[in-house]
PDB file of C-alpha atoms in Angstrom:
ATOM      1  CA  MET A  27      21.518   5.756 124.436  1.00 63.00           C
ATOM      2  CA  SER A  28      23.265   2.455 125.238  1.00 75.00           C
ATOM      3  CA  ASN A  29      26.674   1.254 124.569  1.00 84.00           C
ATOM      4  CA  ILE A  30      25.423  -1.870 122.906  1.00 94.00           C
ATOM      5  CA  THR A  31      26.982  -1.547 119.433  1.00 97.00           C
ATOM      6  CA  TYR A  32      26.514  -3.461 116.137  1.00 97.00           C
ATOM      7  CA  LYS A  33      30.072  -4.694 116.640  1.00 97.00           C
ATOM      8  CA  TYR A  34      29.331  -6.050 120.020  1.00 96.00           C
ATOM      9  CA  ILE A  35      26.058  -7.795 118.731  1.00 97.00           C
ATOM     10  CA  LYS A  36      28.011  -9.272 115.863  1.00 96.00           C
ATOM     11  CA  GLN A  37      30.556 -10.796 118.291  1.00 96.00           C
ATOM     12  CA  ASN A  38      28.061 -11.928 120.855  1.00 96.00           C
ATOM     13  CA  SER A  39      28.207 -15.659 121.141  1.00 96.00           C
ATOM     14  CA  ASP A  40      24.425 -16.062 121.897  1.00 96.00           C
ATOM     15  CA  VAL A  41      23.383 -14.069 118.866  1.00 96.00           C
ATOM     16  CA  LYS A  42      25.932 -16.158 116.753  1.00 95.00           C
ATOM     17  CA  THR A  43      24.538 -19.504 118.144  1.00 96.00           C
ATOM     18  CA  TYR A  44      20.854 -18.538 117.326  1.00 96.00           C
ATOM     19  CA  ILE A  45      21.844 -17.336 113.783  1.00 95.00           C
ATOM     20  CA  GLU A  46      23.643 -20.630 113.103  1.00 94.00           C
ATOM     21  CA  HIS A  47      20.824 -22.844 114.546  1.00 95.00           C
ATOM     22  CA  ALA A  48      18.438 -20.982 112.505  1.00 94.00           C
ATOM     23  CA  ASP A  49      20.309 -21.552 109.421  1.00 91.00           C
ATOM     24  CA  LYS A  50      20.759 -25.080 110.083  1.00 92.00           C
ATOM     25  CA  ALA A  51      16.917 -25.424 110.486  1.00 92.00           C
ATOM     26  CA  LEU A  52      16.337 -23.790 107.309  1.00 87.00           C
ATOM     27  CA  GLU A  53      18.925 -26.007 105.399  1.00 86.00           C
ATOM     28  CA  SER A  54      17.121 -29.055 106.588  1.00 88.00           C
ATOM     29  CA  MET A  55      14.039 -27.596 105.056  1.00 84.00           C
ATOM     30  CA  GLY A  56      15.598 -26.834 101.680  1.00 80.00           C
ATOM     31  CA  TYR A  57      15.726 -23.145 102.111  1.00 80.00           C
ATOM     32  CA  THR A  58      18.488 -20.716 100.809  1.00 80.00           C
ATOM     33  CA  GLU A  59      21.256 -19.533 102.951  1.00 73.00           C
ATOM     34  CA  HIS A  60      20.232 -17.414 105.994  1.00 78.00           C
ATOM     35  CA  CYS A  61      23.324 -17.444 108.076  1.00 77.00           C
ATOM     36  CA  GLY A  62      26.207 -15.065 108.559  1.00 83.00           C
ATOM     37  CA  PRO A  63      26.469 -13.765 105.117  1.00 89.00           C
ATOM     38  CA  HIS A  64      22.883 -12.923 104.840  1.00 92.00           C
ATOM     39  CA  ALA A  65      22.712 -11.382 108.256  1.00 95.00           C
ATOM     40  CA  ALA A  66      25.669  -9.220 107.597  1.00 96.00           C
ATOM     41  CA  ILE A  67      24.592  -8.109 104.098  1.00 96.00           C
ATOM     42  CA  THR A  68      21.098  -7.280 105.614  1.00 97.00           C
ATOM     43  CA  ALA A  69      22.688  -5.244 108.449  1.00 98.00           C
ATOM     44  CA  GLU A  70      25.081  -3.400 106.396  1.00 98.00           C
ATOM     45  CA  ALA A  71      22.476  -2.367 103.767  1.00 98.00           C
ATOM     46  CA  ALA A  72      20.015  -1.433 106.208  1.00 98.00           C
ATOM     47  CA  TYR A  73      22.615   0.942 107.774  1.00 98.00           C
ATOM     48  CA  ASP A  74      23.651   2.191 104.399  1.00 98.00           C
ATOM     49  CA  ILE A  75      20.032   3.103 103.313  1.00 98.00           C
ATOM     50  CA  LEU A  76      19.323   5.253 106.380  1.00 98.00           C
ATOM     51  CA  HIS A  77      22.804   6.715 106.493  1.00 98.00           C
ATOM     52  CA  THR A  78      22.438   7.806 102.786  1.00 98.00           C
ATOM     53  CA  LEU A  79      19.125   9.397 103.482  1.00 98.00           C
ATOM     54  CA  GLY A  80      20.587  11.395 106.477  1.00 98.00           C
ATOM     55  CA  HIS A  81      19.017   9.632 109.401  1.00 98.00           C
ATOM     56  CA  PRO A  82      20.926  10.038 112.711  1.00 98.00           C
ATOM     57  CA  GLU A  83      23.917   7.789 113.207  1.00 97.00           C
ATOM     58  CA  ARG A  84      22.450   5.880 116.200  1.00 97.00           C
ATOM     59  CA  GLU A  85      19.126   5.144 114.258  1.00 98.00           C
ATOM     60  CA  CYS A  86      21.352   3.769 111.446  1.00 98.00           C
ATOM     61  CA  GLU A  87      23.163   1.554 114.005  1.00 98.00           C
ATOM     62  CA  LEU A  88      19.853   0.344 115.395  1.00 98.00           C
ATOM     63  CA  ALA A  89      18.887  -0.565 111.823  1.00 98.00           C
ATOM     64  CA  GLN A  90      22.095  -2.500 111.594  1.00 98.00           C
ATOM     65  CA  ILE A  91      21.516  -4.401 114.772  1.00 98.00           C
ATOM     66  CA  ALA A  92      17.981  -5.216 113.749  1.00 98.00           C
ATOM     67  CA  GLY A  93      19.078  -6.344 110.269  1.00 98.00           C
ATOM     68  CA  TYR A  94      21.815  -8.642 111.702  1.00 98.00           C
ATOM     69  CA  MET A  95      19.346 -10.427 114.111  1.00 98.00           C
ATOM     70  CA  HIS A  96      16.194 -10.429 111.987  1.00 97.00           C
ATOM     71  CA  ASP A  97      16.149 -14.160 110.970  1.00 95.00           C
ATOM     72  CA  ILE A  98      16.948 -15.600 114.602  1.00 97.00           C
ATOM     73  CA  GLY A  99      13.354 -16.779 115.055  1.00 96.00           C
ATOM     74  CA  ASN A 100      13.941 -19.418 112.417  1.00 94.00           C
ATOM     75  CA  CYS A 101      15.677 -21.604 114.988  1.00 95.00           C
ATOM     76  CA  VAL A 102      12.323 -22.067 116.609  1.00 96.00           C
ATOM     77  CA  ASN A 103      10.025 -22.514 113.513  1.00 94.00           C
ATOM     78  CA  ARG A 104       9.980 -20.901 110.028  1.00 90.00           C
ATOM     79  CA  ALA A 105       6.216 -20.186 110.573  1.00 90.00           C
ATOM     80  CA  ASN A 106       5.902 -16.733 112.477  1.00 93.00           C
ATOM     81  CA  HIS A 107       9.828 -16.561 112.602  1.00 94.00           C
ATOM     82  CA  ALA A 108       9.489 -12.738 112.449  1.00 96.00           C
ATOM     83  CA  GLN A 109       7.343 -12.473 115.667  1.00 96.00           C
ATOM     84  CA  THR A 110       9.287 -15.239 117.409  1.00 97.00           C
ATOM     85  CA  GLY A 111      12.688 -13.516 116.503  1.00 97.00           C
ATOM     86  CA  ALA A 112      11.335 -10.348 117.859  1.00 98.00           C
ATOM     87  CA  ILE A 113      10.680 -11.934 121.242  1.00 98.00           C
ATOM     88  CA  MET A 114      13.939 -13.641 121.369  1.00 98.00           C
ATOM     89  CA  ALA A 115      15.689 -10.090 120.575  1.00 98.00           C
ATOM     90  CA  LEU A 116      13.636  -8.585 123.316  1.00 98.00           C
ATOM     91  CA  ASN A 117      15.008 -10.973 125.908  1.00 97.00           C
ATOM     92  CA  LEU A 118      18.510 -10.816 124.636  1.00 97.00           C
ATOM     93  CA  LEU A 119      18.667  -7.040 124.382  1.00 97.00           C
ATOM     94  CA  THR A 120      16.911  -6.697 127.784  1.00 97.00           C
ATOM     95  CA  GLN A 121      19.618  -8.839 129.471  1.00 96.00           C
ATOM     96  CA  LEU A 122      22.141  -6.522 127.826  1.00 95.00           C
ATOM     97  CA  ALA A 123      20.375  -3.640 129.505  1.00 95.00           C
ATOM     98  CA  MET A 124      19.626  -1.818 126.247  1.00 97.00           C
ATOM     99  CA  PRO A 125      17.100   0.973 126.636  1.00 96.00           C
ATOM    100  CA  ALA A 126      13.480   0.168 126.166  1.00 97.00           C
ATOM    101  CA  GLU A 127      13.150   2.838 123.445  1.00 97.00           C
ATOM    102  CA  GLU A 128      15.949   1.207 121.395  1.00 97.00           C
ATOM    103  CA  ILE A 129      14.767  -2.341 121.928  1.00 98.00           C
ATOM    104  CA  ALA A 130      11.387  -1.224 120.878  1.00 98.00           C
ATOM    105  CA  VAL A 131      12.328  -0.086 117.421  1.00 98.00           C
ATOM    106  CA  ILE A 132      14.508  -3.061 116.978  1.00 98.00           C
ATOM    107  CA  ILE A 133      11.954  -5.728 117.782  1.00 98.00           C
ATOM    108  CA  SER A 134       9.301  -3.946 115.648  1.00 98.00           C
ATOM    109  CA  ALA A 135      11.642  -4.051 112.614  1.00 98.00           C
ATOM    110  CA  ILE A 136      12.368  -7.766 113.284  1.00 98.00           C
ATOM    111  CA  GLY A 137       8.742  -8.610 113.841  1.00 97.00           C
ATOM    112  CA  ASN A 138       7.651  -6.760 110.660  1.00 96.00           C
ATOM    113  CA  HIS A 139      10.239  -8.109 108.157  1.00 95.00           C
ATOM    114  CA  ASP A 140       8.461 -11.214 106.709  1.00 93.00           C
ATOM    115  CA  GLU A 141       6.336 -10.400 103.701  1.00 87.00           C
ATOM    116  CA  ASN A 142       3.435 -12.497 104.885  1.00 88.00           C
ATOM    117  CA  THR A 143       2.936 -10.161 107.869  1.00 91.00           C
ATOM    118  CA  ALA A 144       5.127  -7.155 107.372  1.00 91.00           C
ATOM    119  CA  THR A 145       4.429  -3.330 107.604  1.00 94.00           C
ATOM    120  CA  PRO A 146       7.092  -0.773 107.455  1.00 97.00           C
ATOM    121  CA  VAL A 147       5.974   0.572 110.726  1.00 97.00           C
ATOM    122  CA  ASN A 148       8.914   2.916 111.160  1.00 97.00           C
ATOM    123  CA  ALA A 149      12.083   4.010 109.311  1.00 98.00           C
ATOM    124  CA  ILE A 150      14.194   1.093 110.846  1.00 98.00           C
ATOM    125  CA  ALA A 151      11.667  -1.481 109.849  1.00 98.00           C
ATOM    126  CA  ALA A 152      11.504  -0.038 106.288  1.00 98.00           C
ATOM    127  CA  ALA A 153      15.181  -0.164 105.952  1.00 98.00           C
ATOM    128  CA  VAL A 154      15.456  -3.796 107.248  1.00 98.00           C
ATOM    129  CA  ILE A 155      12.724  -4.903 104.831  1.00 98.00           C
ATOM    130  CA  LEU A 156      14.445  -3.280 101.874  1.00 98.00           C
ATOM    131  CA  ALA A 157      17.777  -4.689 102.854  1.00 98.00           C
ATOM    132  CA  ASP A 158      16.435  -8.233 103.407  1.00 96.00           C
ATOM    133  CA  LYS A 159      14.378  -8.412 100.227  1.00 95.00           C
ATOM    134  CA  MET A 160      17.224  -6.959  98.058  1.00 96.00           C
ATOM    135  CA  ASP A 161      19.575  -9.742  98.846  1.00 94.00           C
ATOM    136  CA  VAL A 162      18.995 -11.884  95.784  1.00 90.00           C
ATOM    137  CA  ARG A 163      22.229 -13.686  94.710  1.00 87.00           C
ATOM    138  CA  ARG A 164      23.543 -16.967  93.336  1.00 86.00           C
ATOM    139  CA  SER A 165      25.683 -17.652  96.457  1.00 84.00           C
ATOM    140  CA  ARG A 166      22.550 -17.837  98.640  1.00 85.00           C
ATOM    141  CA  VAL A 167      21.893 -21.246  96.961  1.00 85.00           C
ATOM    142  CA  ARG A 168      23.551 -24.138  98.817  1.00 81.00           C
ATOM    143  CA  GLY A 169      25.715 -26.049  96.563  1.00 74.00           C
ATOM    144  CA  GLU A 170      24.497 -26.382  93.032  1.00 64.00           C
ATOM    145  CA  GLY A 171      20.849 -26.013  94.336  1.00 58.00           C
ATOM    146  CA  ASP A 172      17.872 -27.941  93.138  1.00 60.00           C
ATOM    147  CA  ILE A 173      16.941 -27.071  89.550  1.00 61.00           C
ATOM    148  CA  ASN A 174      13.326 -28.214  90.181  1.00 66.00           C
ATOM    149  CA  ASP A 175      12.948 -25.679  93.064  1.00 76.00           C
ATOM    150  CA  ILE A 176      11.724 -22.182  91.615  1.00 78.00           C
ATOM    151  CA  HIS A 177      13.540 -20.468  94.741  1.00 79.00           C
ATOM    152  CA  ASP A 178      16.766 -22.012  94.076  1.00 84.00           C
ATOM    153  CA  ARG A 179      16.465 -21.615  90.412  1.00 86.00           C
ATOM    154  CA  VAL A 180      15.584 -17.711  90.513  1.00 85.00           C
ATOM    155  CA  ASN A 181      18.408 -17.144  93.090  1.00 87.00           C
ATOM    156  CA  TYR A 182      20.894 -19.129  91.034  1.00 88.00           C
ATOM    157  CA  ALA A 183      20.098 -17.200  87.922  1.00 90.00           C
ATOM    158  CA  CYS A 184      20.916 -14.080  89.441  1.00 91.00           C
ATOM    159  CA  VAL A 185      24.561 -13.518  88.467  1.00 92.00           C
ATOM    160  CA  GLN A 186      24.744  -9.931  89.422  1.00 93.00           C
ATOM    161  CA  SER A 187      23.113  -7.961  91.984  1.00 95.00           C
ATOM    162  CA  ARG A 188      23.483  -4.442  93.310  1.00 96.00           C
ATOM    163  CA  TYR A 189      21.509  -1.500  94.721  1.00 97.00           C
ATOM    164  CA  TYR A 190      22.088   2.153  94.382  1.00 98.00           C
ATOM    165  CA  PHE A 191      20.525   5.507  94.954  1.00 98.00           C
ATOM    166  CA  SER A 192      19.703   8.095  92.317  1.00 98.00           C
ATOM    167  CA  GLU A 193      21.931  11.183  92.277  1.00 97.00           C
ATOM    168  CA  ASP A 194      19.296  13.241  94.160  1.00 98.00           C
ATOM    169  CA  LYS A 195      18.550  10.297  96.557  1.00 98.00           C
ATOM    170  CA  SER A 196      14.990  10.215  95.662  1.00 98.00           C
ATOM    171  CA  GLU A 197      15.020   6.658  94.082  1.00 98.00           C
ATOM    172  CA  LEU A 198      16.545   3.513  95.398  1.00 98.00           C
ATOM    173  CA  PHE A 199      17.356   1.051  92.493  1.00 98.00           C
ATOM    174  CA  LEU A 200      17.632  -2.822  92.789  1.00 97.00           C
ATOM    175  CA  ASP A 201      19.685  -3.832  89.703  1.00 97.00           C
ATOM    176  CA  LEU A 202      19.823  -7.522  88.678  1.00 95.00           C
ATOM    177  CA  ILE A 203      21.250  -9.389  85.890  1.00 95.00           C
ATOM    178  CA  ILE A 204      19.360 -12.688  85.449  1.00 93.00           C
ATOM    179  CA  ASP A 205      20.704 -15.586  83.227  1.00 93.00           C
ATOM    180  CA  LYS A 206      17.427 -16.340  81.232  1.00 92.00           C
ATOM    181  CA  GLU A 207      18.836 -19.872  80.400  1.00 90.00           C
ATOM    182  CA  ILE A 208      18.568 -20.767  84.037  1.00 89.00           C
ATOM    183  CA  SER A 209      15.260 -18.885  84.943  1.00 88.00           C
ATOM    184  CA  SER A 210      12.903 -16.630  83.278  1.00 87.00           C
ATOM    185  CA  ILE A 211      12.150 -13.036  84.314  1.00 86.00           C
ATOM    186  CA  MET A 212       8.584 -14.284  84.776  1.00 89.00           C
ATOM    187  CA  GLU A 213       9.609 -16.756  87.286  1.00 89.00           C
ATOM    188  CA  TYR A 214      11.270 -14.077  89.243  1.00 87.00           C
ATOM    189  CA  PHE A 215       7.987 -12.307  89.538  1.00 87.00           C
ATOM    190  CA  GLU A 216       6.260 -15.305  90.240  1.00 86.00           C
ATOM    191  CA  ILE A 217       8.050 -15.623  93.669  1.00 83.00           C
ATOM    192  CA  PHE A 218       9.170 -12.012  94.290  1.00 87.00           C
ATOM    193  CA  LEU A 219       6.240  -9.724  93.353  1.00 89.00           C
ATOM    194  CA  GLN A 220       4.898  -9.700  96.977  1.00 90.00           C
ATOM    195  CA  ARG A 221       8.486  -8.911  98.122  1.00 90.00           C
ATOM    196  CA  MET A 222       8.835  -6.122  95.500  1.00 92.00           C
ATOM    197  CA  SER A 223       5.616  -4.614  96.460  1.00 94.00           C
ATOM    198  CA  LEU A 224       6.716  -4.531 100.193  1.00 96.00           C
ATOM    199  CA  CYS A 225       9.885  -2.893  99.043  1.00 96.00           C
ATOM    200  CA  ARG A 226       7.863  -0.121  97.350  1.00 97.00           C
ATOM    201  CA  ARG A 227       5.827   0.483 100.408  1.00 97.00           C
ATOM    202  CA  SER A 228       8.982   0.591 102.516  1.00 98.00           C
ATOM    203  CA  ALA A 229      10.626   2.995 100.173  1.00 98.00           C
ATOM    204  CA  GLU A 230       7.716   5.166 100.396  1.00 98.00           C
ATOM    205  CA  LYS A 231       7.907   5.131 104.274  1.00 98.00           C
ATOM    206  CA  LEU A 232      11.368   6.514 103.860  1.00 98.00           C
ATOM    207  CA  GLY A 233      10.061   9.299 101.399  1.00 98.00           C
ATOM    208  CA  ILE A 234      11.774   7.779  98.337  1.00 98.00           C
ATOM    209  CA  SER A 235      10.634   5.585  95.318  1.00 98.00           C
ATOM    210  CA  PHE A 236      11.818   1.856  94.723  1.00 98.00           C
ATOM    211  CA  ARG A 237      12.856   0.918  91.346  1.00 97.00           C
ATOM    212  CA  LEU A 238      13.638  -2.585  89.986  1.00 96.00           C
ATOM    213  CA  VAL A 239      16.057  -2.972  86.905  1.00 95.00           C
ATOM    214  CA  MET A 240      16.395  -6.345  85.326  1.00 94.00           C
ATOM    215  CA  ASN A 241      19.078  -7.112  82.670  1.00 94.00           C
ATOM    216  CA  ASN A 242      19.343  -3.371  81.959  1.00 91.00           C
ATOM    217  CA  SER A 243      15.774  -2.767  81.616  1.00 90.00           C
ATOM    218  CA  LYS A 244      13.558  -0.786  84.040  1.00 85.00           C
ATOM    219  CA  ILE A 245      10.732  -3.107  85.292  1.00 84.00           C
ATOM    220  CA  VAL A 246       9.153  -0.917  88.026  1.00 74.00           C
TER     221      VAL A 246
END
């Protein structure tokens, strides 16, 4: 085990720089927010998921680190950003003398988080996928957004978002309130169906079920 903590990674100036530049690149392409708030939300949720399910503390922290760094590859290119980010994380963490066994699970989680190429190859990857894909919220839209862009419209329509476990911890719920005056539930599924399918598979990797609740109705 190394002494490289989540707190250290979050304060690391190189990591901060890559996250900031990644977000600026995505902003120039019209994407929703992918900077500090999304990184921190993903990190904290990945930790919380594994912690709630009783995984070892260090494994939870490695998921937290992977969640925080998962989008750094966007500063190179949006295409294949998961794999690029994994290589960048490999270089950064190697320079920090983190053990190879810890680096391996972090970069596999980063390299497997994008829905186009993702597979929940281990518990950390599964937790990062779930944490990343469950971050649906109005505040991710920049300014007032572009009402003609379905991604902005669907995120802006999400006026409330939370996740929680069932009492016996066998089910993970994503509970959304969607303003149907802004976007229909059908539009949500038009862009998020692949992500929700990935969440289901990731939950299964953790031995639980994934459930989606929208406007107080269980959808999945």
